[in-house]
Coordinates of N, CA and C in Angstrom, one line a residue:
X28 N 0.8 -1.2 0.0 CA 0.0 0.0 0.0 C 0.9 1.3 0.0
X29 N 2.0 1.2 0.7 CA 2.9 2.4 0.8 C 3.5 2.6 -0.6
X30 N 3.8 1.6 -1.3 CA 4.4 1.7 -2.7 C 3.4 2.4 -3.6
X31 N 2.1 2.0 -3.5 CA 1.0 2.6 -4.3 C 0.9 4.0 -4.0
X32 N 0.9 4.4 -2.7 CA 0.7 5.8 -2.3 C 1.9 6.6 -2.8
X33 N 3.1 6.0 -2.8 CA 4.3 6.7 -3.3 C 4.1 7.0 -4.8
X34 N 3.6 6.0 -5.5 CA 3.5 6.2 -6.9 C 2.5 7.3 -7.2
X35 N 1.4 7.4 -6.5 CA 0.4 8.4 -6.6 C 1.1 9.8 -6.3
X36 N 1.8 9.8 -5.2 CA 2.5 11.1 -4.8 C 3.5 11.5 -5.9
X37 N 4.2 10.6 -6.5 CA 5.2 10.9 -7.5 C 4.5 11.5 -8.7
X38 N 3.4 10.9 -9.1 CA 2.6 11.4 -10.3 C 2.1 12.8 -10.0
X39 N 1.6 13.1 -8.9 CA 1.0 14.4 -8.5 C 2.2 15.4 -8.5
X40 N 3.3 15.0 -7.8 CA 4.5 15.9 -7.7 C 5.0 16.3 -9.1
X41 N 5.0 15.3 -10.0 CA 5.5 15.6 -11.3 C 4.6 16.6 -12.0
X42 N 3.3 16.5 -11.8 CA 2.4 17.5 -12.3 C 2.6 18.9 -11.7
X43 N 2.9 18.9 -10.4 CA 3.2 20.2 -9.7 C 4.4 20.8 -10.4
X44 N 5.5 20.0 -10.6 CA 6.7 20.6 -11.2 C 6.4 21.1 -12.6
X45 N 5.7 20.3 -13.4 CA 5.4 20.7 -14.8 C 4.5 21.9 -14.9
X46 N 3.4 21.9 -14.1 CA 2.3 22.8 -14.4 C 2.1 23.8 -13.2
X47 N 2.8 23.6 -12.1 CA 2.5 24.4 -10.9 C 2.5 25.9 -11.2
X48 N 3.3 26.5 -12.0 CA 3.4 27.9 -12.3 C 2.6 28.3 -13.5
X49 N 1.9 27.3 -14.1 CA 1.2 27.5 -15.4 C 0.0 28.4 -15.2
X50 N -0.2 29.3 -16.0 CA -1.3 30.2 -15.9 C -2.5 29.4 -16.4
X51 N -3.5 29.2 -15.5 CA -4.6 28.2 -15.7 C -5.5 28.6 -16.9
X52 N -6.1 29.8 -16.9 CA -7.1 30.0 -17.8 C -7.0 31.5 -18.4
X53 N -6.8 31.6 -19.7 CA -6.9 32.9 -20.3 C -8.2 33.6 -20.0
X54 N -8.3 34.9 -19.9 CA -9.5 35.6 -19.5 C -10.7 35.2 -20.4
X55 N -10.5 35.0 -21.7 CA -11.6 34.6 -22.6 C -11.8 33.1 -22.7
X56 N -11.0 32.3 -22.0 CA -11.1 30.8 -22.0 C -10.2 30.2 -23.1
X57 N -9.9 28.9 -22.9 CA -9.0 28.2 -23.9 C -9.7 28.0 -25.2
X58 N -11.0 27.7 -25.3 CA -11.7 27.5 -26.5 C -11.5 28.6 -27.5
X59 N -11.9 29.8 -27.0 CA -11.8 31.0 -27.9 C -10.4 31.4 -28.2
X60 N -9.5 31.2 -27.2 CA -8.1 31.6 -27.4 C -7.5 30.7 -28.5
X61 N -7.7 29.4 -28.4 CA -7.1 28.5 -29.4 C -7.7 28.7 -30.8
X62 N -9.1 28.8 -30.8 CA -9.7 29.1 -32.1 C -9.2 30.3 -32.7
X63 N -9.1 31.4 -32.0 CA -8.6 32.7 -32.5 C -7.1 32.5 -33.0
X64 N -6.3 31.8 -32.2 CA -4.9 31.6 -32.5 C -4.8 30.8 -33.9
X65 N -5.7 29.9 -34.1 CA -5.7 29.2 -35.4 C -6.3 30.0 -36.5
X66 N -6.9 31.1 -36.3 CA -7.5 31.9 -37.3 C -8.8 31.2 -37.8
X67 N -9.5 30.5 -37.0 CA -10.7 29.7 -37.3 C -11.9 30.5 -36.8
X68 N -12.9 30.7 -37.6 CA -14.1 31.5 -37.2 C -15.0 30.5 -36.4
X69 N -15.9 31.1 -35.6 CA -16.8 30.3 -34.9 C -17.7 29.5 -35.8
X70 N -18.0 30.1 -36.9 CA -18.9 29.4 -37.9 C -18.1 28.2 -38.5
X71 N -16.8 28.4 -38.8 CA -16.0 27.2 -39.3 C -16.0 26.1 -38.3
X72 N -15.8 26.4 -37.0 CA -15.7 25.4 -35.9 C -17.1 24.7 -35.8
X73 N -18.1 25.5 -35.9 CA -19.5 25.0 -35.8 C -19.7 23.9 -36.9
X74 N -19.3 24.3 -38.1 CA -19.5 23.4 -39.3 C -18.7 22.1 -39.0
X75 N -17.5 22.2 -38.5 CA -16.6 21.0 -38.3 C -17.3 20.1 -37.2
X76 N -18.0 20.7 -36.3 CA -18.7 19.9 -35.2 C -20.1 19.5 -35.6
X77 N -20.6 20.1 -36.6 CA -22.0 19.8 -37.0 C -23.0 20.4 -36.0
X78 N -22.7 21.6 -35.5 CA -23.6 22.3 -34.5 C -23.8 23.7 -35.0
X79 N -24.6 24.5 -34.3 CA -24.9 25.9 -34.7 C -23.8 26.8 -34.2
X80 N -23.6 27.9 -34.8 CA -22.6 29.0 -34.4 C -23.0 29.4 -33.0
X81 N -24.3 29.5 -32.6 CA -24.7 29.9 -31.3 C -24.2 28.9 -30.3
X82 N -24.1 27.6 -30.6 CA -23.6 26.6 -29.7 C -22.1 26.9 -29.4
X83 N -21.4 27.3 -30.4 CA -20.0 27.6 -30.2 C -19.8 28.8 -29.3
X84 N -20.6 29.8 -29.6 CA -20.6 31.1 -28.8 C -20.9 30.8 -27.3
X85 N -21.9 29.9 -27.1 CA -22.4 29.6 -25.8 C -21.2 28.9 -25.0
X86 N -20.6 27.9 -25.7 CA -19.6 27.1 -25.0 C -18.4 28.0 -24.7
X87 N -18.1 29.0 -25.6 CA -16.9 29.9 -25.3 C -17.3 30.9 -24.2
X88 N -18.5 31.2 -24.1 CA -18.9 32.1 -23.0 C -19.0 31.3 -21.6
X89 N -19.4 30.1 -21.7 CA -19.6 29.2 -20.5 C -18.3 28.8 -19.9
X90 N -17.2 28.6 -20.7 CA -16.0 28.0 -20.3 C -15.3 28.8 -19.1
X91 N -15.1 30.2 -19.3 CA -14.5 30.9 -18.2 C -15.2 30.9 -16.9
X92 N -16.6 30.7 -17.0 CA -17.4 30.6 -15.8 C -17.5 29.2 -15.2
X93 N -16.8 28.3 -15.9 CA -16.8 26.9 -15.4 C -18.1 26.1 -15.7
X94 N -18.9 26.6 -16.7 CA -20.2 26.0 -17.0 C -20.2 25.2 -18.3
X95 N -19.0 24.7 -18.7 CA -18.9 23.9 -19.9 C -18.5 22.5 -19.4
X96 N -19.0 21.5 -20.1 CA -18.7 20.1 -19.8 C -17.3 19.7 -20.3
X97 N -16.8 18.6 -19.6 CA -15.5 18.1 -20.1 C -15.6 17.5 -21.5
X98 N -16.8 16.9 -21.8 CA -17.0 16.3 -23.1 C -17.0 17.4 -24.2
X99 N -17.6 18.6 -23.9 CA -17.6 19.7 -24.8 C -16.2 20.2 -25.1
X100 N -15.4 20.3 -24.0 CA -14.0 20.8 -24.1 C -13.3 19.8 -25.0
X101 N -13.5 18.5 -24.8 CA -12.8 17.4 -25.5 C -13.1 17.5 -27.0
X102 N -14.4 17.5 -27.3 CA -14.9 17.5 -28.7 C -14.5 18.8 -29.5
X103 N -14.5 19.9 -28.8 CA -14.1 21.2 -29.4 C -12.6 21.2 -29.7
X104 N -11.9 20.7 -28.7 CA -10.4 20.7 -28.8 C -10.0 19.8 -30.0
X105 N -10.7 18.6 -30.1 CA -10.4 17.7 -31.2 C -10.7 18.4 -32.6
X106 N -11.9 19.1 -32.6 CA -12.3 19.7 -33.9 C -11.3 20.8 -34.3
X107 N -10.5 21.3 -33.3 CA -9.5 22.3 -33.7 C -8.1 21.7 -33.8
X108 N -8.1 20.4 -33.9 CA -6.8 19.7 -34.1 C -6.0 19.6 -32.8
X109 N -6.6 19.7 -31.7 CA -5.9 19.6 -30.4 C -6.5 18.5 -29.5
X110 N -6.0 18.5 -28.3 CA -6.6 17.6 -27.4 C -6.9 18.4 -26.1
X111 N -7.9 17.9 -25.3 CA -8.2 18.6 -24.1 C -7.5 17.8 -23.0
X112 N -6.8 18.5 -22.1 CA -6.1 17.9 -21.0 C -6.6 18.7 -19.7
X113 N -6.9 17.9 -18.6 CA -7.2 18.6 -17.4 C -6.5 17.9 -16.2
X114 N -6.2 18.6 -15.2 CA -5.5 18.1 -14.0 C -5.9 18.9 -12.8
X115 N -5.8 18.2 -11.7 CA -5.9 18.9 -10.4 C -4.4 19.1 -9.9
X116 N -3.9 20.3 -9.8 CA -2.6 20.5 -9.4 C -2.5 21.2 -8.1
X117 N -1.9 20.5 -7.1 CA -1.8 21.1 -5.8 C -0.8 22.3 -5.9
X118 N -0.9 23.2 -4.9 CA 0.0 24.4 -4.9 C 1.4 24.0 -4.5
X119 N 1.6 22.9 -3.8 CA 2.9 22.5 -3.3 C 3.0 21.0 -3.6
X120 N 4.2 20.4 -3.3 CA 4.3 19.0 -3.5 C 3.5 18.3 -2.4
X121 N 3.1 17.1 -2.6 CA 2.2 16.3 -1.7 C 2.8 16.2 -0.3
X122 N 4.1 15.9 -0.3 CA 4.7 15.7 1.1 C 4.6 17.0 1.9
X123 N 4.8 18.2 1.2 CA 4.7 19.4 2.0 C 3.3 19.7 2.5
X124 N 2.3 19.4 1.7 CA 0.9 19.5 2.1 C 0.6 18.6 3.3
X125 N 1.1 17.4 3.2 CA 0.9 16.4 4.3 C 1.6 16.9 5.6
X126 N 2.8 17.4 5.4 CA 3.6 17.8 6.5 C 2.9 19.0 7.2
X127 N 2.4 20.0 6.4 CA 1.7 21.1 7.0 C 0.5 20.7 7.8
X128 N -0.2 19.7 7.2 CA -1.4 19.2 7.9 C -1.1 18.4 9.2
X129 N 0.0 17.6 9.2 CA 0.5 16.9 10.3 C 0.9 17.9 11.4
X130 N 1.6 18.9 11.1 CA 2.0 19.9 12.0 C 0.8 20.6 12.7
X131 N -0.2 20.9 11.8 CA -1.4 21.5 12.4 C -2.1 20.6 13.4
X132 N -2.2 19.3 13.0 CA -2.8 18.4 14.0 C -2.0 18.2 15.2
X133 N -0.7 18.1 15.1 CA 0.2 18.0 16.2 C 0.1 19.2 17.1
X134 N 0.1 20.4 16.5 CA 0.0 21.6 17.3 C -1.3 21.6 18.1
X135 N -2.4 21.1 17.5 CA -3.7 21.1 18.2 C -3.6 20.1 19.4
X136 N -2.9 19.0 19.2 CA -2.7 18.0 20.3 C -1.9 18.6 21.4
X137 N -0.7 19.2 21.0 CA 0.2 19.8 22.0 C -0.5 20.9 22.8
X138 N -1.3 21.7 22.1 CA -2.0 22.9 22.7 C -2.9 22.3 23.8
X139 N -3.7 21.3 23.4 CA -4.6 20.7 24.4 C -3.9 20.2 25.6
X140 N -2.8 19.5 25.3 CA -2.0 18.9 26.4 C -1.3 20.0 27.3
X141 N -0.8 21.0 26.6 CA -0.1 22.0 27.4 C -1.1 22.9 28.2
X142 N -2.3 23.1 27.7 CA -3.3 23.8 28.4 C -3.6 23.0 29.7
X143 N -3.8 21.7 29.6 CA -4.1 20.8 30.7 C -2.9 20.9 31.7
X144 N -1.6 20.9 31.2 CA -0.5 20.9 32.0 C -0.3 22.3 32.7
X145 N -0.7 23.4 32.0 CA -0.6 24.7 32.6 C -1.6 24.8 33.8
X146 N -2.7 24.1 33.7 CA -3.7 24.1 34.8 C -3.1 23.4 36.0
X147 N -2.2 22.5 35.7 CA -1.5 21.8 36.8 C -0.1 22.4 37.2
X148 N 0.1 23.6 36.6 CA 1.4 24.3 36.9 C 2.6 23.5 36.4
X149 N 2.5 22.9 35.2 CA 3.6 22.1 34.7 C 3.9 22.5 33.2
X150 N 3.9 23.8 33.0 CA 4.1 24.4 31.6 C 5.4 23.9 31.0
X151 N 5.4 23.7 29.7 CA 6.6 23.3 28.9 C 7.2 24.6 28.3
X152 N 8.5 24.6 28.1 CA 9.1 25.8 27.4 C 8.8 25.8 26.0
X153 N 9.0 26.9 25.3 CA 8.7 27.1 23.9 C 9.4 26.0 23.1
X154 N 10.7 25.8 23.4 CA 11.5 24.9 22.7 C 11.0 23.4 22.8
X155 N 10.6 23.1 24.0 CA 10.0 21.8 24.3 C 8.7 21.6 23.5
X156 N 7.9 22.6 23.5 CA 6.6 22.6 22.8 C 6.9 22.3 21.3
X157 N 7.8 23.1 20.7 CA 8.1 22.9 19.2 C 8.7 21.5 19.0
X158 N 9.6 21.0 19.9 CA 10.2 19.7 19.7 C 9.0 18.7 19.7
X159 N 8.1 18.8 20.6 CA 7.0 17.9 20.8 C 6.1 17.9 19.5
X160 N 5.8 19.1 19.0 CA 5.0 19.3 17.8 C 5.7 18.5 16.6
X161 N 7.0 18.7 16.5 CA 7.7 18.0 15.4 C 7.7 16.5 15.6
X162 N 7.9 16.1 16.8 CA 7.9 14.6 17.1 C 6.5 14.0 16.8
X163 N 5.5 14.7 17.2 CA 4.1 14.2 17.0 C 3.8 14.2 15.5
X164 N 4.1 15.3 14.8 CA 3.9 15.5 13.4 C 4.5 14.3 12.6
X165 N 5.8 14.0 12.9 CA 6.5 12.9 12.3 C 5.8 11.6 12.5
X166 N 5.3 11.4 13.7 CA 4.6 10.2 14.1 C 3.3 10.1 13.3
X167 N 2.6 11.2 13.2 CA 1.3 11.3 12.4 C 1.5 10.9 11.0
X168 N 2.6 11.5 10.4 CA 2.9 11.2 8.9 C 3.2 9.8 8.7
X169 N 4.0 9.2 9.7 CA 4.3 7.7 9.5 C 3.1 6.9 9.6
X170 N 2.1 7.2 10.5 CA 0.9 6.4 10.7 C -0.2 6.7 9.7
X171 N -0.2 8.0 9.3 CA -1.3 8.4 8.4 C -2.7 7.9 8.9
X172 N -3.1 8.3 10.1 CA -4.4 7.8 10.6 C -5.6 8.1 9.7
X173 N -6.6 7.3 9.8 CA -7.8 7.5 8.9 C -8.5 8.8 9.1
X174 N -8.3 9.4 10.3 CA -8.9 10.7 10.5 C -8.0 11.9 10.2
X175 N -6.9 11.6 9.4 CA -5.9 12.7 9.1 C -6.5 13.9 8.5
X176 N -7.5 13.8 7.7 CA -8.1 15.0 7.0 C -9.3 15.4 7.7
X177 N -9.8 14.8 8.7 CA -10.9 15.3 9.5 C -10.5 16.5 10.3
X178 N -11.4 17.5 10.3 CA -11.1 18.7 11.0 C -11.3 18.6 12.5
X179 N -12.1 17.7 13.0 CA -12.3 17.5 14.4 C -12.5 16.1 14.7

C-alpha cells in the first residue's frame, strides 16, 4: 500500500513541477483563445462539429465561468486539431501539504495537552513545545491515521 501511495504522490508531484506555475485560464477561455490563434471562425468550428454557431458562442462564454462540460471541451479541442487535458494541481508537493497538515494536527494535540499541564502548573518551554510538535507530526505522517483529513 505504501508503494502505491508513493506512486500516486510521484505522479502528482510531477504535475506540480510541470504545471505548478502554469497560468490556468486565459480571460476569454481556452476554446476562444485556441480558435482565434488558429484563425478559425466560430462558424467554421460549428461546421466542423455539425452544430450551430450559437452553440460555439455559448460554449466559449460558458468556459471561463466553469459551466462547460469536459465532453464539450474534448470534442471542441479535437475539432480544432488539439486535445483537451485537465488536471488537479496542488499548490505544493504532496509531502509538503501532508507535513503542514500533520504539524497543524500535532499543534492542536500539544496545545490541548499544554493547556491541561498549565492548569496543573507544569508548563513546557517554547523549545520543548516545538520539539513535541515536530515529534508528533512525524509520528502522524508515519501512521497516516484514517482521521488525518478530518477537522475535528
